[in-house]
Short mmCIF file of C-alpha atoms and ligand atoms in Angstrom, two decimals:
data_model
loop_
_atom_site.label_atom_id
_atom_site.label_comp_id
_atom_site.label_asym_id
_atom_site.label_seq_id
_atom_site.Cartn_x
_atom_site.Cartn_y
_atom_site.Cartn_z
CA MET A 45 24.94 19.94 -49.64
CA GLU A 46 25.95 20.49 -45.76
CA THR A 47 24.02 18.38 -42.95
CA PRO A 48 20.99 20.49 -42.26
CA LYS A 49 21.49 22.51 -38.99
CA LEU A 50 20.28 25.42 -37.04
CA THR A 51 22.26 27.13 -34.84
CA VAL A 52 20.40 29.66 -32.45
CA VAL A 53 23.05 32.59 -31.78
CA GLY A 54 22.48 35.45 -29.44
CA ALA A 55 23.76 38.64 -30.92
CA GLY A 56 24.16 40.39 -27.74
CA PRO A 57 22.45 44.03 -26.48
CA GLY A 58 22.96 46.22 -29.52
CA ASP A 59 26.75 47.11 -29.32
CA PRO A 60 28.02 45.03 -32.47
CA ASP A 61 31.06 44.63 -30.20
CA LEU A 62 29.50 42.80 -27.45
CA ILE A 63 29.06 39.71 -29.29
CA THR A 64 31.17 36.19 -28.78
CA LEU A 65 33.82 34.82 -30.93
CA LYS A 66 31.84 31.55 -31.21
CA ALA A 67 28.81 33.47 -32.56
CA VAL A 68 31.05 35.29 -35.31
CA LYS A 69 32.00 32.10 -36.15
CA ALA A 70 28.58 30.86 -36.64
CA ILE A 71 27.79 33.84 -38.51
CA LYS A 72 30.39 33.34 -41.07
CA SER A 73 29.35 29.66 -41.71
CA ALA A 74 25.60 30.49 -42.30
CA ASP A 75 24.02 29.44 -45.56
CA VAL A 76 21.05 31.47 -44.36
CA ILE A 77 20.40 33.76 -41.38
CA LEU A 78 17.20 34.70 -40.00
CA TYR A 79 17.68 37.82 -37.83
CA ASP A 80 15.17 39.85 -35.55
CA ALA A 81 14.68 43.42 -35.05
CA LEU A 82 16.80 43.82 -32.04
CA VAL A 83 19.84 42.36 -33.88
CA ASN A 84 22.60 45.03 -35.00
CA VAL A 85 23.00 45.03 -38.66
CA LYS A 86 26.45 45.40 -38.48
CA LEU A 87 27.00 41.86 -37.33
CA LEU A 88 25.85 40.74 -40.47
CA ASP A 89 28.98 41.95 -42.42
CA TYR A 90 30.44 38.82 -40.63
CA ALA A 91 28.16 37.01 -42.94
CA SER A 92 29.64 35.35 -46.33
CA GLU A 93 28.56 37.10 -49.40
CA ASN A 94 26.14 34.10 -50.43
CA ALA A 95 24.48 33.71 -47.42
CA GLU A 96 20.63 34.66 -47.51
CA LEU A 97 19.82 37.18 -45.12
CA ILE A 98 16.16 37.52 -44.05
CA PHE A 99 14.77 39.59 -41.74
CA VAL A 100 11.68 38.19 -39.18
CA GLY A 101 11.52 40.77 -36.68
CA LYS A 102 8.67 42.68 -35.50
CA ARG A 103 8.71 46.33 -36.07
CA VAL A 104 6.23 49.31 -34.77
CA GLY A 105 4.15 46.64 -33.63
CA CYS A 106 3.73 44.38 -36.95
CA TYR A 107 5.47 41.00 -37.44
CA ALA A 108 7.17 40.20 -40.43
CA PHE A 109 6.63 36.80 -39.73
CA HIS A 110 4.58 35.06 -37.20
CA GLN A 111 6.58 32.29 -34.77
CA ASP A 112 5.23 29.35 -36.83
CA GLN A 113 6.30 30.59 -40.24
CA ILE A 114 9.74 31.50 -38.56
CA ASN A 115 9.70 27.45 -37.74
CA GLU A 116 8.88 26.34 -40.96
CA MET A 117 11.29 28.85 -42.67
CA ILE A 118 14.00 27.23 -40.54
CA VAL A 119 13.13 23.63 -41.35
CA GLU A 120 12.50 24.49 -45.09
CA ARG A 121 15.97 26.51 -45.18
CA ALA A 122 18.02 24.09 -43.27
CA LEU A 123 16.70 21.01 -45.37
CA ARG A 124 17.44 23.17 -48.76
CA CYS A 125 20.15 25.13 -47.99
CA GLY A 126 22.45 23.44 -44.81
CA HIS A 127 23.32 25.77 -41.79
CA VAL A 128 20.79 28.32 -40.69
CA VAL A 129 21.66 30.75 -38.05
CA ARG A 130 18.99 32.26 -36.31
CA LEU A 131 20.28 35.48 -34.55
CA LYS A 132 18.44 36.93 -31.77
CA GLY A 133 18.64 39.87 -29.55
CA GLY A 134 20.60 39.55 -26.14
CA ASP A 135 20.65 35.85 -25.05
CA PRO A 136 17.85 33.62 -27.27
CA PHE A 137 17.25 31.69 -24.01
CA ILE A 138 15.99 34.95 -21.85
CA PHE A 139 12.77 35.98 -23.76
CA GLY A 140 13.82 34.92 -26.44
CA ARG A 141 11.79 31.60 -27.76
CA GLY A 142 15.27 30.07 -28.54
CA ALA A 143 14.44 26.81 -27.05
CA GLU A 144 10.99 26.68 -28.89
CA GLU A 145 12.86 26.94 -32.11
CA LEU A 146 15.62 24.45 -31.27
CA GLU A 147 12.73 21.92 -30.34
CA TYR A 148 10.54 22.46 -33.45
CA ALA A 149 14.15 21.93 -35.63
CA LYS A 150 15.00 18.60 -33.61
CA ASP A 151 11.49 17.18 -34.33
CA TYR A 152 12.76 17.17 -38.15
CA ALA A 153 15.88 15.53 -36.95
CA ILE A 154 17.74 18.88 -37.91
CA GLU A 155 21.33 19.15 -35.84
CA VAL A 156 20.89 21.98 -33.47
CA ALA A 157 23.36 24.07 -31.54
CA MET A 158 23.43 26.84 -29.05
CA VAL A 159 25.45 29.92 -28.80
CA PRO A 160 24.41 32.03 -25.95
CA GLY A 161 24.68 35.56 -26.15
CA ILE A 162 25.17 38.73 -23.83
CA SER A 163 21.67 39.52 -22.45
CA SER A 164 20.32 43.34 -22.26
CA SER A 165 19.15 41.96 -18.87
CA SER A 166 22.61 42.41 -17.22
CA ALA A 167 24.49 44.09 -20.32
CA VAL A 168 22.26 47.33 -20.56
CA PRO A 169 22.59 48.01 -16.34
CA ALA A 170 26.08 47.72 -16.67
CA TYR A 171 27.41 49.81 -19.67
CA HIS A 172 25.38 52.65 -17.98
CA GLY A 173 27.16 52.01 -14.76
CA ILE A 174 24.58 50.47 -12.61
CA PRO A 175 25.77 47.21 -11.21
CA LEU A 176 22.63 44.99 -10.36
CA THR A 177 24.69 43.57 -7.24
CA LYS A 178 26.61 45.44 -5.01
CA ARG A 179 28.04 44.40 -1.63
CA ASN A 180 26.07 46.11 1.12
CA ILE A 181 23.13 47.23 -1.32
CA SER A 182 21.63 44.25 -2.90
CA GLU A 183 22.21 40.55 -2.89
CA SER A 184 20.12 39.17 -5.77
CA PHE A 185 18.35 40.44 -8.88
CA TRP A 186 15.24 39.31 -10.68
CA VAL A 187 14.86 39.29 -14.37
CA ILE A 188 11.02 39.65 -15.06
CA THR A 189 9.10 40.16 -18.11
CA GLY A 190 6.55 43.02 -17.77
CA THR A 191 3.87 41.54 -20.35
CA THR A 192 3.02 38.40 -20.22
CA LYS A 193 1.67 36.11 -23.05
CA SER A 194 -1.98 36.73 -21.95
CA HIS A 195 -0.72 40.68 -22.33
CA GLU A 196 -1.06 40.74 -18.36
CA LEU A 197 1.37 42.04 -15.97
CA SER A 198 3.58 39.57 -14.80
CA LYS A 199 2.44 38.26 -11.06
CA ASP A 200 6.16 37.88 -10.14
CA ILE A 201 6.53 41.81 -10.18
CA ALA A 202 4.34 41.89 -7.08
CA LEU A 203 6.72 39.41 -5.50
CA ALA A 204 9.71 40.91 -6.53
CA ALA A 205 8.49 44.45 -4.93
CA LYS A 206 8.30 42.62 -1.47
CA SER A 207 11.91 41.61 -1.92
CA THR A 208 15.29 43.73 -1.17
CA ALA A 209 16.62 42.22 -4.72
CA SER A 210 17.04 44.62 -7.50
CA VAL A 211 14.64 43.93 -10.14
CA VAL A 212 15.06 44.41 -13.71
CA ILE A 213 12.08 44.23 -16.07
CA LEU A 214 11.89 43.88 -19.90
CA MET A 215 8.93 44.52 -22.11
CA GLY A 216 7.32 46.38 -19.24
CA MET A 217 7.31 50.10 -21.04
CA LYS A 218 3.39 49.75 -21.62
CA LYS A 219 2.83 48.56 -18.19
CA LEU A 220 4.95 51.31 -16.41
CA SER A 221 1.75 52.46 -14.58
CA GLU A 222 0.99 49.25 -13.11
CA ILE A 223 4.47 48.68 -11.98
CA VAL A 224 4.63 52.21 -10.20
CA GLN A 225 1.36 51.03 -8.36
CA VAL A 226 2.61 47.78 -7.47
CA PHE A 227 6.17 49.12 -5.94
CA SER A 228 3.98 52.23 -4.14
CA SER A 229 1.58 49.93 -2.45
CA GLU A 230 4.75 48.31 -0.96
CA GLY A 231 5.87 51.46 0.26
CA LYS A 232 8.56 51.87 -2.15
CA SER A 233 7.45 55.47 -3.60
CA GLU A 234 11.00 56.63 -3.18
CA THR A 235 12.95 53.70 -4.21
CA PRO A 236 15.39 54.58 -7.28
CA ILE A 237 14.30 53.55 -10.79
CA ALA A 238 16.22 53.59 -13.94
CA ILE A 239 14.86 53.53 -17.72
CA ILE A 240 17.08 52.70 -20.36
CA GLN A 241 15.92 52.69 -23.99
CA ASN A 242 18.30 51.41 -26.69
CA GLY A 243 20.89 50.46 -24.35
CA THR A 244 24.70 50.23 -25.26
CA THR A 245 24.03 51.81 -28.59
CA SER A 246 24.53 55.58 -30.01
CA GLN A 247 20.71 56.00 -29.63
CA LYS A 248 20.62 55.24 -26.20
CA LYS A 249 18.06 57.50 -23.78
CA ILE A 250 18.15 57.24 -20.24
CA GLY A 251 15.65 58.39 -17.33
CA ILE A 252 16.53 58.10 -13.46
CA GLY A 253 14.17 58.81 -10.95
CA THR A 254 11.90 57.45 -7.93
CA ILE A 255 9.07 55.29 -8.41
CA SER A 256 7.04 58.42 -7.76
CA THR A 257 8.70 60.78 -10.42
CA ILE A 258 9.66 58.21 -12.89
CA GLU A 259 6.10 58.33 -15.15
CA THR A 260 6.75 61.98 -15.54
CA ILE A 261 10.44 61.92 -16.60
CA VAL A 262 9.40 59.07 -19.16
CA GLU A 263 6.90 62.03 -20.64
CA GLU A 264 9.28 64.53 -20.57
CA LYS A 265 12.27 62.48 -22.49
CA GLN A 266 9.64 60.67 -24.43
CA LEU A 267 11.18 56.95 -23.23
CA SER A 268 9.68 54.03 -25.30
CA SER A 269 10.59 50.93 -26.10
CA PRO A 270 13.07 48.92 -26.18
CA ALA A 271 13.71 49.68 -22.84
CA ILE A 272 14.87 48.02 -19.48
CA ILE A 273 13.47 49.38 -16.13
CA ILE A 274 15.89 48.72 -13.17
CA ILE A 275 14.32 49.40 -9.93
CA GLY A 276 16.44 49.42 -6.53
CA GLU A 277 19.03 50.97 -4.44
CA VAL A 278 21.60 49.94 -7.20
CA VAL A 279 20.43 52.59 -9.22
CA ASN A 280 22.10 55.25 -6.79
CA ALA A 281 25.17 52.98 -6.60
CA ARG A 282 25.60 53.63 -10.44
CA VAL A 283 29.63 54.56 -11.31
CA ASP A 284 29.63 57.36 -13.73
CA LEU A 285 31.09 55.87 -16.92
CA SER A 286 30.04 58.82 -19.03
CA GLY A 287 33.71 59.37 -20.28
CA MET A 288 33.39 55.93 -21.77
CA TYR A 289 31.02 57.04 -24.35
CA GLU A 290 32.73 59.96 -25.49
CA LYS A 291 35.96 57.77 -26.28
CA ALA A 292 33.56 55.42 -28.07
CA ASN A 293 33.31 55.74 -31.83
CA ASN A 294 31.23 52.76 -32.77
CA VAL A 295 28.49 52.48 -35.52
CA ASN A 296 25.24 51.38 -33.85
CA ARG A 297 22.49 50.48 -36.05
CA PHE A 298 19.42 48.10 -35.26
CA SER A 299 18.21 46.50 -38.45
CA GLU A 300 16.08 47.78 -41.00
CA PRO A 301 13.54 45.55 -42.25
CA VAL A 302 14.22 43.47 -45.26
CA PHE A 303 11.27 41.64 -46.47
CA LEU A 304 11.10 38.56 -48.80
C1 SAM B 620 11.95 39.86 -26.39
S1 SAM B 620 12.80 40.61 -25.07
C2 SAM B 620 14.34 39.78 -25.71
C3 SAM B 620 15.57 39.67 -24.73
C4 SAM B 620 16.55 39.30 -25.00
N1 SAM B 620 16.87 37.89 -25.42
C5 SAM B 620 17.97 39.54 -24.53
O1 SAM B 620 18.53 38.58 -23.58
O2 SAM B 620 18.02 40.87 -24.02
C6 SAM B 620 13.04 42.23 -25.84
C7 SAM B 620 13.12 43.20 -24.53
O3 SAM B 620 14.43 43.39 -23.94
C8 SAM B 620 14.69 44.92 -23.92
N2 SAM B 620 16.00 45.14 -24.44
C9 SAM B 620 16.75 44.54 -25.53
N3 SAM B 620 17.94 44.99 -26.07
C10 SAM B 620 17.49 46.27 -25.52
C11 SAM B 620 18.48 47.30 -25.41
N4 SAM B 620 19.61 47.30 -26.33
N5 SAM B 620 18.03 48.18 -24.67
C12 SAM B 620 17.07 48.29 -23.52
N6 SAM B 620 16.12 47.22 -23.53
C13 SAM B 620 16.34 46.37 -24.33
C14 SAM B 620 13.75 45.66 -23.89
O4 SAM B 620 12.83 45.26 -22.76
C15 SAM B 620 12.91 44.80 -24.77
O5 SAM B 620 11.69 44.96 -25.02
#
């Protein structure tokens, strides 16, 4: 049997072509792959036919497994089967709990490796023409979680709203009203905002407006999670990439739950 090993691998934001060569090599060499809901299942085609594929994601608010169970499964499979790949959406170190899983495995003297991924936080705006920084428009950007561990709005959003930075909010759809209030109270009712659901995939949905109009747009367009919220003048500085989609013929599927 191989040496027990865990590789935490970034699967990118959804488009299966937005994956690194190093990630593909790791997937090919895996004995077991534990994958999340935001992983495009097309990437599992790279796996060896003998690899065990386990869905451990969250669907419609229900977890297939809790984090403790996932940690235990990683260790048990690594010790029993060899190379475990933990395939996670975007970049595993950006709101992905990748570090926790690596630390847990290290406590059991399991060899570990990390393959960064293309994060939705930058790739989704980019794929839809929004540059997070642009000369004379934005000098920096914040990436913030909308919902903290205690289910509250992150206090960093109020700090970011005071700045001139572009603001990218992940996991923020349930907090949209609160986010709108924070920006409005900073006198930013007319600031442009974009919401992109299922970005980089053929199921993408986009709503663009201002802080004062976005809630109506979300309702009209029925936008929901997984989505990214982008706030700032860069939204109006977007490049029209619509031709790129007409040419694209990629199969985009998010994973279907496969329970053990
Ligand atoms: C738990 S976080 C994981 C982020 C991931 N580690 C990354 O780097 O992209 C999940 C959130 O990322 C955002 N997200 C991930 N993929 C997305 C996509 N294709 N389109 C829009 N938002 C996405 C959503 O806000 C979603 O709720």
